[in-house]
Coordinates of C-alpha atoms and ligand atoms in Angstrom, one line a residue:
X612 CA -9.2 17.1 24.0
X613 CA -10.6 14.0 24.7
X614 CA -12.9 10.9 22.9
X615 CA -16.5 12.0 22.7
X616 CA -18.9 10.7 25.4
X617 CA -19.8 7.1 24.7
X618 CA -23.3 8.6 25.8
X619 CA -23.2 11.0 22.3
X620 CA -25.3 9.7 19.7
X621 CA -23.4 9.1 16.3
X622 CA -24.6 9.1 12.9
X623 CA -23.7 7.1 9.8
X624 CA -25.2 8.6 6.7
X625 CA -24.7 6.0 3.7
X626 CA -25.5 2.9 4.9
X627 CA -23.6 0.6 1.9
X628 CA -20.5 -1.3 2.3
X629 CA -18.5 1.2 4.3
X630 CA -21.2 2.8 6.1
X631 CA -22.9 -0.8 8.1
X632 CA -18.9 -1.1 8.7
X633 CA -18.4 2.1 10.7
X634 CA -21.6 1.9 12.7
X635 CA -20.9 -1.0 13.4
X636 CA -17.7 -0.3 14.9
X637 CA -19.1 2.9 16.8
X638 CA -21.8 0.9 18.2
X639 CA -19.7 -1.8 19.7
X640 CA -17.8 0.6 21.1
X641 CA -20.7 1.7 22.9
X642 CA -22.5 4.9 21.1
X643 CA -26.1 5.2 20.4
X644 CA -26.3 5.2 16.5
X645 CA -28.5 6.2 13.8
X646 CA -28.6 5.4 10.2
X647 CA -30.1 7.5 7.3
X648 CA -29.8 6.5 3.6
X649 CA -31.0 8.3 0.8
X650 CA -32.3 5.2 -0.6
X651 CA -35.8 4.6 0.9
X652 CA -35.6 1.1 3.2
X653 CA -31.7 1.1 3.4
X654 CA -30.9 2.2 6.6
X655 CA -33.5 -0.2 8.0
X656 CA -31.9 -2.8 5.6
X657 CA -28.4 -1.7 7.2
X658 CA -29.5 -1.9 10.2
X659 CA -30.5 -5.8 10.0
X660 CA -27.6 -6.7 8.3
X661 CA -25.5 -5.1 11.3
X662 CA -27.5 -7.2 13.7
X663 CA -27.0 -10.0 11.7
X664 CA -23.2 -9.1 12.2
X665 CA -23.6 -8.8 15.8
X666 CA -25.6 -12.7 15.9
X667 CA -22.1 -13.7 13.9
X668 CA -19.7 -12.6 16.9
X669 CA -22.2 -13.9 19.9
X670 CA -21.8 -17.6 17.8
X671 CA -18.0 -17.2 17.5
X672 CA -17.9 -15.9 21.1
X673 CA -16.4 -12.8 20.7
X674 CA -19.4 -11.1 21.8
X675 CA -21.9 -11.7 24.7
X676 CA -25.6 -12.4 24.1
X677 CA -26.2 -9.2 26.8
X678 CA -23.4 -7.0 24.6
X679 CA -25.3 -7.7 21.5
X680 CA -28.9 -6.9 22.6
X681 CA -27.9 -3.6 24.4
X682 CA -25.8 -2.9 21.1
X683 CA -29.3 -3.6 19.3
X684 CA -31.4 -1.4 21.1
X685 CA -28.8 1.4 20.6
X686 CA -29.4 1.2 16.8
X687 CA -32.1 2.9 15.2
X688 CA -32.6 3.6 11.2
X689 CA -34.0 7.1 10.5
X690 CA -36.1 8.1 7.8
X691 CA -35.1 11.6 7.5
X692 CA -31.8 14.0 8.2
X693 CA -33.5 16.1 10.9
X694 CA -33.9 12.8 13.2
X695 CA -29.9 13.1 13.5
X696 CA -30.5 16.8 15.4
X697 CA -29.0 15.4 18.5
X698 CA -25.6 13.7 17.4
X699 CA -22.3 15.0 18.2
X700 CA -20.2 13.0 15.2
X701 CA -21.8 12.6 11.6
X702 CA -19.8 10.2 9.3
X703 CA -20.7 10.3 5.7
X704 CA -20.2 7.2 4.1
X705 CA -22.2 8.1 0.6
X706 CA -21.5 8.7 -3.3
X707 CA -18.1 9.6 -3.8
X708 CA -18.9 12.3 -5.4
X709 CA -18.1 15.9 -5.0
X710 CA -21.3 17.7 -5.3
X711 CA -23.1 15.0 -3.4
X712 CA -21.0 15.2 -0.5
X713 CA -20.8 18.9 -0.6
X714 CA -24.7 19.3 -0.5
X715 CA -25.1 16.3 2.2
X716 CA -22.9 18.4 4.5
X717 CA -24.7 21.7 3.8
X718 CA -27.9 20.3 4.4
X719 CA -26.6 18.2 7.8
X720 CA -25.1 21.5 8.9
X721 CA -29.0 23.1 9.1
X722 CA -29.9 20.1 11.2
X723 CA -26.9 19.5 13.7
X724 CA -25.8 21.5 16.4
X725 CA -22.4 24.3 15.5
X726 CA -20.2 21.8 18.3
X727 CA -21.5 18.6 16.2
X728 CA -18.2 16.6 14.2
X729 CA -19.0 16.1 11.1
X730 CA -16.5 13.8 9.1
X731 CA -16.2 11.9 5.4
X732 CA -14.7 8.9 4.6
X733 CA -14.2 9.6 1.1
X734 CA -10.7 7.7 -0.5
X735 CA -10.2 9.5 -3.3
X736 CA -11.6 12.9 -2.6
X737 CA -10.3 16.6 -1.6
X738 CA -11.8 17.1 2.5
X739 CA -11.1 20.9 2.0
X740 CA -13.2 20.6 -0.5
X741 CA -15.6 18.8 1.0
X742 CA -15.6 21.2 3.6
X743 CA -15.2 24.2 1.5
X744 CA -19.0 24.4 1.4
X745 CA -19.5 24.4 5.3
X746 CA -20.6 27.3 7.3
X747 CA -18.4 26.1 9.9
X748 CA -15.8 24.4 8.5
X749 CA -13.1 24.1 11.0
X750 CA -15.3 21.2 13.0
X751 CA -15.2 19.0 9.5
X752 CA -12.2 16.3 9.5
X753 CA -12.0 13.4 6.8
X754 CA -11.6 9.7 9.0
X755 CA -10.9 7.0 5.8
X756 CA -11.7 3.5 7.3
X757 CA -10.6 0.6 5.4
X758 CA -12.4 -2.1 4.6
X759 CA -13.7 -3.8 6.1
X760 CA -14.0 -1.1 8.5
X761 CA -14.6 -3.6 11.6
X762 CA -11.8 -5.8 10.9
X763 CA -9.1 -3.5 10.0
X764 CA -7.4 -1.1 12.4
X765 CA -6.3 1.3 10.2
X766 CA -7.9 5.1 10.3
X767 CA -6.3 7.9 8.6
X768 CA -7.8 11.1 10.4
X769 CA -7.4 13.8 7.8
X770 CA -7.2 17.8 8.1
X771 CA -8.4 19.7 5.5
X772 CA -7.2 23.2 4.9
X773 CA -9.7 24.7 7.5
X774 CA -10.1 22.1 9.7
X775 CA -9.2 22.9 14.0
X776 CA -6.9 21.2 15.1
X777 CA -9.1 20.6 18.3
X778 CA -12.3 19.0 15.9
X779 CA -8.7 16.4 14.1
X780 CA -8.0 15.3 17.8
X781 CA -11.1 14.6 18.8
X782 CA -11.4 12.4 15.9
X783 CA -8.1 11.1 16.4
X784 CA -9.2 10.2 19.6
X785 CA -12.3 9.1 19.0
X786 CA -11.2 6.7 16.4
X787 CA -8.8 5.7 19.3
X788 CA -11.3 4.9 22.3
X789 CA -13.0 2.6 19.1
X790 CA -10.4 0.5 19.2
X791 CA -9.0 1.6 16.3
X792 CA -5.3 2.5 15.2
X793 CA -5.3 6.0 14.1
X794 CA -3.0 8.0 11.8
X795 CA -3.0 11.6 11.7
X796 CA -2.4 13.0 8.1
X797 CA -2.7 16.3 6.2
X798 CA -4.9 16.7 3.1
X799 CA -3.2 15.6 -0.1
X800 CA -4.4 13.3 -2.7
X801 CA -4.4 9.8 -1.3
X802 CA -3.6 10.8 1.8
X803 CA -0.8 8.5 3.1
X804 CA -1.9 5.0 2.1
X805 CA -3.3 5.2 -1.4
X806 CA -0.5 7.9 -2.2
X807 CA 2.6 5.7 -0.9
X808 CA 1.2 2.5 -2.4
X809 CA 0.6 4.0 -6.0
X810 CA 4.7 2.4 -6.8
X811 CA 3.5 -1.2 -5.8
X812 CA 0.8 -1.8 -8.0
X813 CA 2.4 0.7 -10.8
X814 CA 5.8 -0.8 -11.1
X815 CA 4.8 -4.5 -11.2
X816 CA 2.6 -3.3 -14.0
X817 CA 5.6 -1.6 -15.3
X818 CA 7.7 -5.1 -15.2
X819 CA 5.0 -6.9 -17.2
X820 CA 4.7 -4.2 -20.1
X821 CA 8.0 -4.2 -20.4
X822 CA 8.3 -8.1 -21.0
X823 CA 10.2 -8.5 -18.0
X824 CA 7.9 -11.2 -16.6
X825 CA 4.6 -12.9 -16.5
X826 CA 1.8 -12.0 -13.6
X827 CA 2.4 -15.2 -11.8
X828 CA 6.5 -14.8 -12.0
X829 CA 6.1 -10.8 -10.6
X830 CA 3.8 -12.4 -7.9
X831 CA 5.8 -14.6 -6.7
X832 CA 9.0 -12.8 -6.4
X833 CA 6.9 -9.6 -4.7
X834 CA 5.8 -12.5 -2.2
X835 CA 8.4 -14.6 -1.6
X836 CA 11.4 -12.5 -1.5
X837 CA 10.0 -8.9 -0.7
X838 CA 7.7 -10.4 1.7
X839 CA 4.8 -8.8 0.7
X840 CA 1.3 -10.7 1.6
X841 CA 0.0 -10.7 -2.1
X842 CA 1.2 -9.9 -5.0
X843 CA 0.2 -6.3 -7.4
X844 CA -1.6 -8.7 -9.5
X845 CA -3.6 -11.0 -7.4
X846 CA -4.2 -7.8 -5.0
X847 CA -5.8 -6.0 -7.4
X848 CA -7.6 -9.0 -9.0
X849 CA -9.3 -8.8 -5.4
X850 CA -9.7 -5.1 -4.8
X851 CA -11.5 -4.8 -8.5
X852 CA -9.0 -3.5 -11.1
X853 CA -11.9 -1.3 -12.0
X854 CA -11.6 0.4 -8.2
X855 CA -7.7 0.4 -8.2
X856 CA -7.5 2.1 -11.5
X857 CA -9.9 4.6 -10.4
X858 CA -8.0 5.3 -7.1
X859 CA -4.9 5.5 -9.6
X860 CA -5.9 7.6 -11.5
X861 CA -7.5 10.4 -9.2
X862 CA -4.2 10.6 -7.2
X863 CA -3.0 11.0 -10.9
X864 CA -5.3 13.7 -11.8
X865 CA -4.9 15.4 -8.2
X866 CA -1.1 16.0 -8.6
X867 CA -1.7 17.9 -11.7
X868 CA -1.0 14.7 -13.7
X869 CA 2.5 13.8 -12.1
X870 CA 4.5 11.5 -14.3
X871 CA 5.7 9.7 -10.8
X872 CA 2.2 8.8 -10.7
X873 CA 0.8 7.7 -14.3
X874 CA -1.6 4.7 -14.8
X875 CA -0.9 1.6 -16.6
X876 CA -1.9 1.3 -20.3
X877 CA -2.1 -2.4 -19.5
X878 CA -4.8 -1.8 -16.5
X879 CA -6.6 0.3 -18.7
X880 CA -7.0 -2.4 -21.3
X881 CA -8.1 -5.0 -18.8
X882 CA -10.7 -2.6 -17.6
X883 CA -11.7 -2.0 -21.1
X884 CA -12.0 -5.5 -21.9
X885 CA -14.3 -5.8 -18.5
X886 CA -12.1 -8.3 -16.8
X887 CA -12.5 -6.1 -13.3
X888 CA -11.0 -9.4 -11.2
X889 CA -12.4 -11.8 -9.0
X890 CA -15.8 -10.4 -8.9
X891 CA -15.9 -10.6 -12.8
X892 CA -14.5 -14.0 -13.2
X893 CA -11.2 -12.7 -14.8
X894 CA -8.8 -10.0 -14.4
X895 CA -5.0 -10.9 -14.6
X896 CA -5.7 -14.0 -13.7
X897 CA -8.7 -16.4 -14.8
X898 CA -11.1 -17.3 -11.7
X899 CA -13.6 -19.3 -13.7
X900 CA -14.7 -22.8 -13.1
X901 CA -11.9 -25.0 -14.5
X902 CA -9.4 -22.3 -14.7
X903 CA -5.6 -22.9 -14.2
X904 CA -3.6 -21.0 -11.8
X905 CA -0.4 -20.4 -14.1
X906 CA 2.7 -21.4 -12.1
X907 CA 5.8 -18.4 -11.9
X908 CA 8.7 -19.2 -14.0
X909 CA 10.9 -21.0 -11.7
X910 CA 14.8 -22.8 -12.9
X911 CA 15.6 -25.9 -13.3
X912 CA 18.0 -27.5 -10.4
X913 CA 21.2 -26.4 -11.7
X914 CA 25.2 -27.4 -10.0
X915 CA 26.3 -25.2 -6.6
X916 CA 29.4 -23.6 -7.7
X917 CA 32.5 -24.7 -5.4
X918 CA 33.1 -21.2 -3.9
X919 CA 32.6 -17.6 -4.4
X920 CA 34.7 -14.8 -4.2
X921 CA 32.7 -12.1 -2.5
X922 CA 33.8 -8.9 -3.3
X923 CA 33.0 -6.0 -0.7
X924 CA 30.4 -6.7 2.3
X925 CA 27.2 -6.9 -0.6
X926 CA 25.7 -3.8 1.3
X927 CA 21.5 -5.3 1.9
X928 CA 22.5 -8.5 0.6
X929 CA 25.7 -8.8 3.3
X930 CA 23.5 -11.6 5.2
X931 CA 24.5 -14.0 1.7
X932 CA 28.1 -14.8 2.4
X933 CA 27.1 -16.5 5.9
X934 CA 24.7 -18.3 4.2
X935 CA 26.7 -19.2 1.4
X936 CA 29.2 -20.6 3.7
X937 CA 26.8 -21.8 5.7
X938 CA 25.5 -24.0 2.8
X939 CA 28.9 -25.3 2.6
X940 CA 30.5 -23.4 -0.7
X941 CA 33.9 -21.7 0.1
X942 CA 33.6 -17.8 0.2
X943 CA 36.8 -16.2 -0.4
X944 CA 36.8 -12.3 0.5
X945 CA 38.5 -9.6 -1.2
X946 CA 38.2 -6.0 -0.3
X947 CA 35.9 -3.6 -2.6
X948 CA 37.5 -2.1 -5.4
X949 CA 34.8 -0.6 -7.5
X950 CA 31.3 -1.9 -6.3
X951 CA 30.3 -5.0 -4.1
X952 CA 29.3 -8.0 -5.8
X953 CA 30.2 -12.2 -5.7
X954 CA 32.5 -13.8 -8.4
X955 CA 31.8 -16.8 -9.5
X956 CA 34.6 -19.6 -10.4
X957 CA 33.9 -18.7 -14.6
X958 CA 34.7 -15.4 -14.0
X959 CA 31.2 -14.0 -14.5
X960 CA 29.9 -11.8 -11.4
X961 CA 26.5 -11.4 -9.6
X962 CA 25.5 -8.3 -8.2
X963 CA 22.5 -6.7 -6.7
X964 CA 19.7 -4.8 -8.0
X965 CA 20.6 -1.5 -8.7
X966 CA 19.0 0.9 -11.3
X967 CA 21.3 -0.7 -14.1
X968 CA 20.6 -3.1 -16.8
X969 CA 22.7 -6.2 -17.0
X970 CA 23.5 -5.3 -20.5
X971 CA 25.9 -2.9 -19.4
X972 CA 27.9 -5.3 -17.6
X973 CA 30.4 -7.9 -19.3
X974 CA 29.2 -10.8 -18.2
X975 CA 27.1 -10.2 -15.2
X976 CA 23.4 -11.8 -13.5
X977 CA 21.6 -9.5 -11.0
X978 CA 19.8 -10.9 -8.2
X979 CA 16.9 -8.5 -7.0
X980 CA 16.2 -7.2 -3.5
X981 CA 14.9 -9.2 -0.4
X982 CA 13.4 -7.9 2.3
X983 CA 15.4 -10.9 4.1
X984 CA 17.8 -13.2 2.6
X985 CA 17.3 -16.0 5.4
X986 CA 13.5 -16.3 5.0
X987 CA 12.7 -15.5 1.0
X988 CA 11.9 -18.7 -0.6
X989 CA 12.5 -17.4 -4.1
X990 CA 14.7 -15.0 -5.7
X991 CA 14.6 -13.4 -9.1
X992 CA 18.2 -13.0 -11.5
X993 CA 18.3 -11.4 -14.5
X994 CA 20.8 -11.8 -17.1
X995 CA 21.2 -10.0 -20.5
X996 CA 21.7 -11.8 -23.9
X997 CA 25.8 -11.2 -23.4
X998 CA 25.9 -13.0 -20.1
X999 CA 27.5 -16.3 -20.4
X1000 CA 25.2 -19.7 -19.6
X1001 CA 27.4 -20.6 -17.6
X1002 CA 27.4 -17.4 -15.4
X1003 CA 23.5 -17.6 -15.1
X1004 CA 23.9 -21.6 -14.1
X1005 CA 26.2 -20.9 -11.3
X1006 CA 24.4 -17.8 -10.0
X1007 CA 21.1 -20.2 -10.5
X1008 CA 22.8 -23.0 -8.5
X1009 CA 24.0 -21.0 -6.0
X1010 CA 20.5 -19.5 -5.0
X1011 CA 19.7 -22.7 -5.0
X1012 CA 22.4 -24.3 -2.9
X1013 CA 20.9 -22.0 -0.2
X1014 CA 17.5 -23.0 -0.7
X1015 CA 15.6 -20.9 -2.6
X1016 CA 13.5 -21.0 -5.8
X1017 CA 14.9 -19.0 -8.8
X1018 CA 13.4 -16.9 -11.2
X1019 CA 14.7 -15.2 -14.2
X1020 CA 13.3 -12.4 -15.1
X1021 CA 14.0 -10.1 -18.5
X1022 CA 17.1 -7.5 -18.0
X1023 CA 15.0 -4.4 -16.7
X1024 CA 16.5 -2.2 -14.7
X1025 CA 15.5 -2.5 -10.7
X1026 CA 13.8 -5.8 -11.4
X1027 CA 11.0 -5.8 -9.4
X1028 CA 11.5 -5.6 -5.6
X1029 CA 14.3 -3.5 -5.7
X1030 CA 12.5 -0.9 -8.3
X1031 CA 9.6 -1.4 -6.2
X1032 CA 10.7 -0.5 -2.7
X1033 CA 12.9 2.3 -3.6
X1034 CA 10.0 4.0 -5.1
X1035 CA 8.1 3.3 -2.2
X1036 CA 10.7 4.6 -0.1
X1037 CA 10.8 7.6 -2.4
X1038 CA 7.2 8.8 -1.8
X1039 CA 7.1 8.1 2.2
X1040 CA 10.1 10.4 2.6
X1041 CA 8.7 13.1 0.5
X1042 CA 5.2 12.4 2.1
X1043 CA 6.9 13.0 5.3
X1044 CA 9.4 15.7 4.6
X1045 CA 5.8 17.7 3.0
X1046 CA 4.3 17.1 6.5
X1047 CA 1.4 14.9 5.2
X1048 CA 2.2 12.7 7.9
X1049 CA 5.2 11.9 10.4
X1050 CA 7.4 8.8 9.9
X1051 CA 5.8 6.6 12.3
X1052 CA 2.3 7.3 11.3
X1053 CA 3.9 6.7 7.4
X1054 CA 5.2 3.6 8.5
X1055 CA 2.0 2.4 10.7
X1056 CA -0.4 3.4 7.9
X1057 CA 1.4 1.2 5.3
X1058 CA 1.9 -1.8 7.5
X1059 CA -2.1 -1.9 8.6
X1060 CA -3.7 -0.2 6.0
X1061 CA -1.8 -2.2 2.9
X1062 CA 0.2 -5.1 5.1
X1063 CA 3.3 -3.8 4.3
X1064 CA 6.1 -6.4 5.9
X1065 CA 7.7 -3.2 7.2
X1066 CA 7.3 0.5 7.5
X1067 CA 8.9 2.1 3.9
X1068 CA 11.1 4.4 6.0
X1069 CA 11.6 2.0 9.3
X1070 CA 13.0 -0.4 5.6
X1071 CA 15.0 2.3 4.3
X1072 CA 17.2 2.7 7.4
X1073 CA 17.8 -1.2 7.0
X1074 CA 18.8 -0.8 3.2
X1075 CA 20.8 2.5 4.5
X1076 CA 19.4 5.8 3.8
X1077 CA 21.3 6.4 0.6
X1078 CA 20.3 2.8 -0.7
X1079 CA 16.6 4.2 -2.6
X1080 CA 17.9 7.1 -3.7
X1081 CA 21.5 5.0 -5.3
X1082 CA 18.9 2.9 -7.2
X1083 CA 16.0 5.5 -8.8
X1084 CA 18.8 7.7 -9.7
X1085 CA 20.1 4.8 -11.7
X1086 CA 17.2 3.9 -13.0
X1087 CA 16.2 7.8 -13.6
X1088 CA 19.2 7.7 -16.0
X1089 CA 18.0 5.0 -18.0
X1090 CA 14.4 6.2 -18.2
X1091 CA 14.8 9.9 -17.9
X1092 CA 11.2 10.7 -17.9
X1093 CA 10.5 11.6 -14.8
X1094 CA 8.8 8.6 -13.5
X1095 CA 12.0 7.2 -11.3
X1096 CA 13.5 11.0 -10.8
X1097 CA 14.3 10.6 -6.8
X1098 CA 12.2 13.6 -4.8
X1099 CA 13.8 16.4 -3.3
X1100 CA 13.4 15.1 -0.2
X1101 CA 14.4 11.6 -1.2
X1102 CA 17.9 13.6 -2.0
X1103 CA 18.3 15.3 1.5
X1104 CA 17.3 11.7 2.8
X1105 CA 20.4 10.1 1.6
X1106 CA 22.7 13.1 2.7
X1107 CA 21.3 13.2 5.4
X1108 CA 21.9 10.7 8.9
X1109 CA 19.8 9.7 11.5
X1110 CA 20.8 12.1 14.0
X1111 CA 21.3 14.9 11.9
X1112 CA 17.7 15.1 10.4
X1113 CA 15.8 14.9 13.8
X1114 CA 18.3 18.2 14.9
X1115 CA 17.0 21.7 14.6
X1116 CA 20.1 23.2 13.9
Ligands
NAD2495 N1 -15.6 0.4 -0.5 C1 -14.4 0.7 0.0 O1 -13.5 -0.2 0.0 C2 -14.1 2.0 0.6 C3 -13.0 2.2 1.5 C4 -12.8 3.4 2.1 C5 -13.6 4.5 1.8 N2 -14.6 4.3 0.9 C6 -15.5 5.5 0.6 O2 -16.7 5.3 1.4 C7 -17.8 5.9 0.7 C8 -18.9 4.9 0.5 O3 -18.4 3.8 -0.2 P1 -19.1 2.4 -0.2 O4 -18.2 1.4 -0.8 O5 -19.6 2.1 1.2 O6 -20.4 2.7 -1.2 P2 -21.8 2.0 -1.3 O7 -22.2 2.2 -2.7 O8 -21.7 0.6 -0.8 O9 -22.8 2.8 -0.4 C9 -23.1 4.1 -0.6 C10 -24.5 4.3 0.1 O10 -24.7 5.7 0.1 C11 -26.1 5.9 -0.2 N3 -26.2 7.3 -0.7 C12 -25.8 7.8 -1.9 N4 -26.1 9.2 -2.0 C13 -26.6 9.5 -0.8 C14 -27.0 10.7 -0.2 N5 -26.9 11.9 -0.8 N6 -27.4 10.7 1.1 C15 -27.5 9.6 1.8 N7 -27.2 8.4 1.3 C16 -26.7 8.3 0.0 C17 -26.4 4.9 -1.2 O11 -27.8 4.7 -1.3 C18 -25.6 3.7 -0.7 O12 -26.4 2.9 0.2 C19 -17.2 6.5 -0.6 O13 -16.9 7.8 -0.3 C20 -15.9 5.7 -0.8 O14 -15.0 6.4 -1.5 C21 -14.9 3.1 0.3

């Protein structure tokens, strides 16, 4: 099954934000395309601004004069459904909305042809049930752009329950010949990207309502040690917390209210109190005229202790004792006893993230997870009330011996990369082991669709498979809600190796 014929018309109903995007990415590729909105004057609206679009890449040379005028002339708004009789792909770009989708199909399918794709874009909503309504359902196939649609790669192409599998790889391949980066995925709420990426924003939340740090602090550390490109906050400042809430909460609603999956009290309120983000002039942060960026908690320069007694290889963190001698502090090694972790010349010890508070240590500051030592630029302890000053000064100058910033955070458990990725990790192996997607389409959708630094399960066979599942059980113990409780899958993950979970036998 091939791409459809550059020569097949396709049509974009919905011409808003989404819509303009995907025309104007089928029409570069080279299709004839039509535009109908239900709003009277949009498409030809749509259709201008696209052009305009066009004018924008001939000035910045990434499209030729000759290009955009035969793109141009291959563009036409109509005024009513039936002028799309001829097209072989319909993407619906409208309402997201149930019954307004449902009825926009059944009327489309009384205009186009039986052999016509047609196809939804919806983020939040059911494409069986979409297609439910369809006299022939099995040629209807969700394809979620992101926006904006021409810029970013990412295309989930969704089955529904009755979906062909002949109509998904069309659109697969389709999406494909458009230069985009498909990802094939099965119906289920959130499909792969807004389903793995629920932990990210939900767990930094988590961190702040339980006083564990500030916005700006969570930020930071989310950036600078676990590599992400922005952090929960700022991102969703920008997508609209309004937007991201909703998203939340339909993915929520749509797993039968999960616990794993719960919004934020403290999202609500902001949404409440109408401070949506950027586009309102305050969200988590302040935008307006004036305003101060608040700066993440960061230590004061503290003394390098004289050595370290590292204690077991340090598991993810094993990279620190070269660096540590590297900076020129003596490492002396003893084997493991019970747990990996460094000694420090009081006798207090620093260990890594895991699902424990510090408070259940004598003496003892946790460092959180990096997605690599070498290049974080900040790293975030925590110590509880018991821990000795002088403990949390050495552990302080120590990080900073080796370069980095230091952050201490409250004593939760996970603190906030660690907590973050293994939760992560957690629902791209269940996603996976469900058969919503396979790994390398998990790990593709979340590095183009959400800029992950890595895939989550291309970053769990770094940590080690067992590493996620170590830390939520921990952390499941201490919060036995259900929120951290590793997935069934997650368990089979850990006990499982490589080679043995890609046999048959
Ligand atoms: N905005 C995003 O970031 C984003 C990303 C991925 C997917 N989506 C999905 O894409 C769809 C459109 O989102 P958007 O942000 O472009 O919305 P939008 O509000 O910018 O545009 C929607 C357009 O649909 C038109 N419309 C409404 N009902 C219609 C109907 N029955 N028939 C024809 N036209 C109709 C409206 O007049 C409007 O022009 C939604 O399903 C949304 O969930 C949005």
């Amino acid at each position: 099954m091939t791409a459809l014929d550059l020569s097949s018309p396709v049509a974009v109903v919905g011409t808003g934000t989404m819509g303009q995007g995907i025309a104007q990415v089928a029409l570069v590729a080279g299709h004839p395309v039509r535009l109908y909105d239900a709003a009277p004057g949009r498409a030809r609206d749509a259709a201008d601004a696209i052009g305009a679009r066009l004018d924008r890449l001939v000035e910045k040379e990434r499209l030729t004069a000759a290009d955009r005028d035969a793109a141009r002339a291959r563009l036409k708004p109509a005024e009513a459904l039936a002028e799309l009789a001829d097209c072989a792909l319909v993407v619906e770009a409208v309402l997201e909305r149930l019954d307004v989708k449902q009825e926009l199909f059944r009327a489309l399918e009384d205009v186009v042809g039986d052999d016509c794709l047609l196809a939804t874009n919806t983020s939040s909503l059911s494409v069986t049930a979409i297609g439910g309504a369809l006299r022939v359902p099995g040629r209807f196939v969700g394809l979620h752009f992101f926006n904006p649609a021409p810029l970013l790669p990412l295309v989930e192409v969704v089955s529904g329950f009755a979906t062909d599998a002949a109509a998904a790889t069309r659109a697969y391949e389709t999406a494909r010949a458009w230069g985009k980066t498909p990802v094939a995925c099965a119906d289920t709420p959130g499909f792969i990207v807004n389903r793995v990426a629920r932990p990210f924003y939900a767990e930094a939340f988590a961190v702040y309502e339980d006083r564990g740090a500030d916005p700006a602090t969570i930020d930071a550390v989310l950036r600078e040690s676990g590599g992400f490109r922005m952090g929960a906050f700022e991102l969703t400042d920008l997508i609209g917390q309004d937007v991201n809430e909703s998203v939340t909460h339909s993915v929520w609603e749509a797993f039968f209210q999960d616990v794993r999956f719960t919004p934020s009290l403290a999202q609500r309120r902001l949404v409440e109190s109408g401070r949506l983000g950027r586009k309102s002039g305050q969200g988590w942060y302040d935008y307006r005229d004036g305003a101060e960026r608040p700066e993440p908690h960061t230590a004061e320069p503290a003394e390098a202790p004289a050595y370290v007694v590292a204690v077991g290889d340090l598991g993810p963190a094993g990279e620190l004792i070269a660096m540590i001698r590297e900076a020129g502090i003596e490492v002396r090694e003893e084997a493991e006893d019970h747990g990996t972790r460094l000694v420090l010349p009081g006798g207090g010890e620093l260990v890594l993230a895991d699902g424990q508070t510090t408070a259940e240590y004598q003496d003892v500051v946790s460092f959180d997870l990096a997605l690599d030592y070498r290049r974080a630029t900040r790293i975030a302890l925590a110590a509880s009330p018991d821990t000795a000053p002088r403990t949390l000064a050495e552990a302080t100058g120590l990080f900073q011996a080796l370069g980095k910033k230091v952050s201490v955070i409250g004593d939760v458990p996970g603190m906030i990369v660690a907590r973050t990725v293994a939760r992560i990790v957690d629902l791209a192996v269940e996603a996976v082991a469900k058969g919503v997607a396979g790994e390398e389409d998990v790990d593709t959708a979340m590095r183009l669709g959400v800029n992950y630094p890595l895939g989550p399960l291309e970053w769990s066979r770094r940590l080690g498979r067992r590493w996620a599942y170590s830390v939520l059980e921990d952390l499941h113990l201490r919060d036995p809600g259900g929120r951290y409780a590793p997935s069934l899958a997650l368990h089979r993950h850990a006990h499982t190796s490589d080679q043995r979970e890609g046999s048959t036998s």
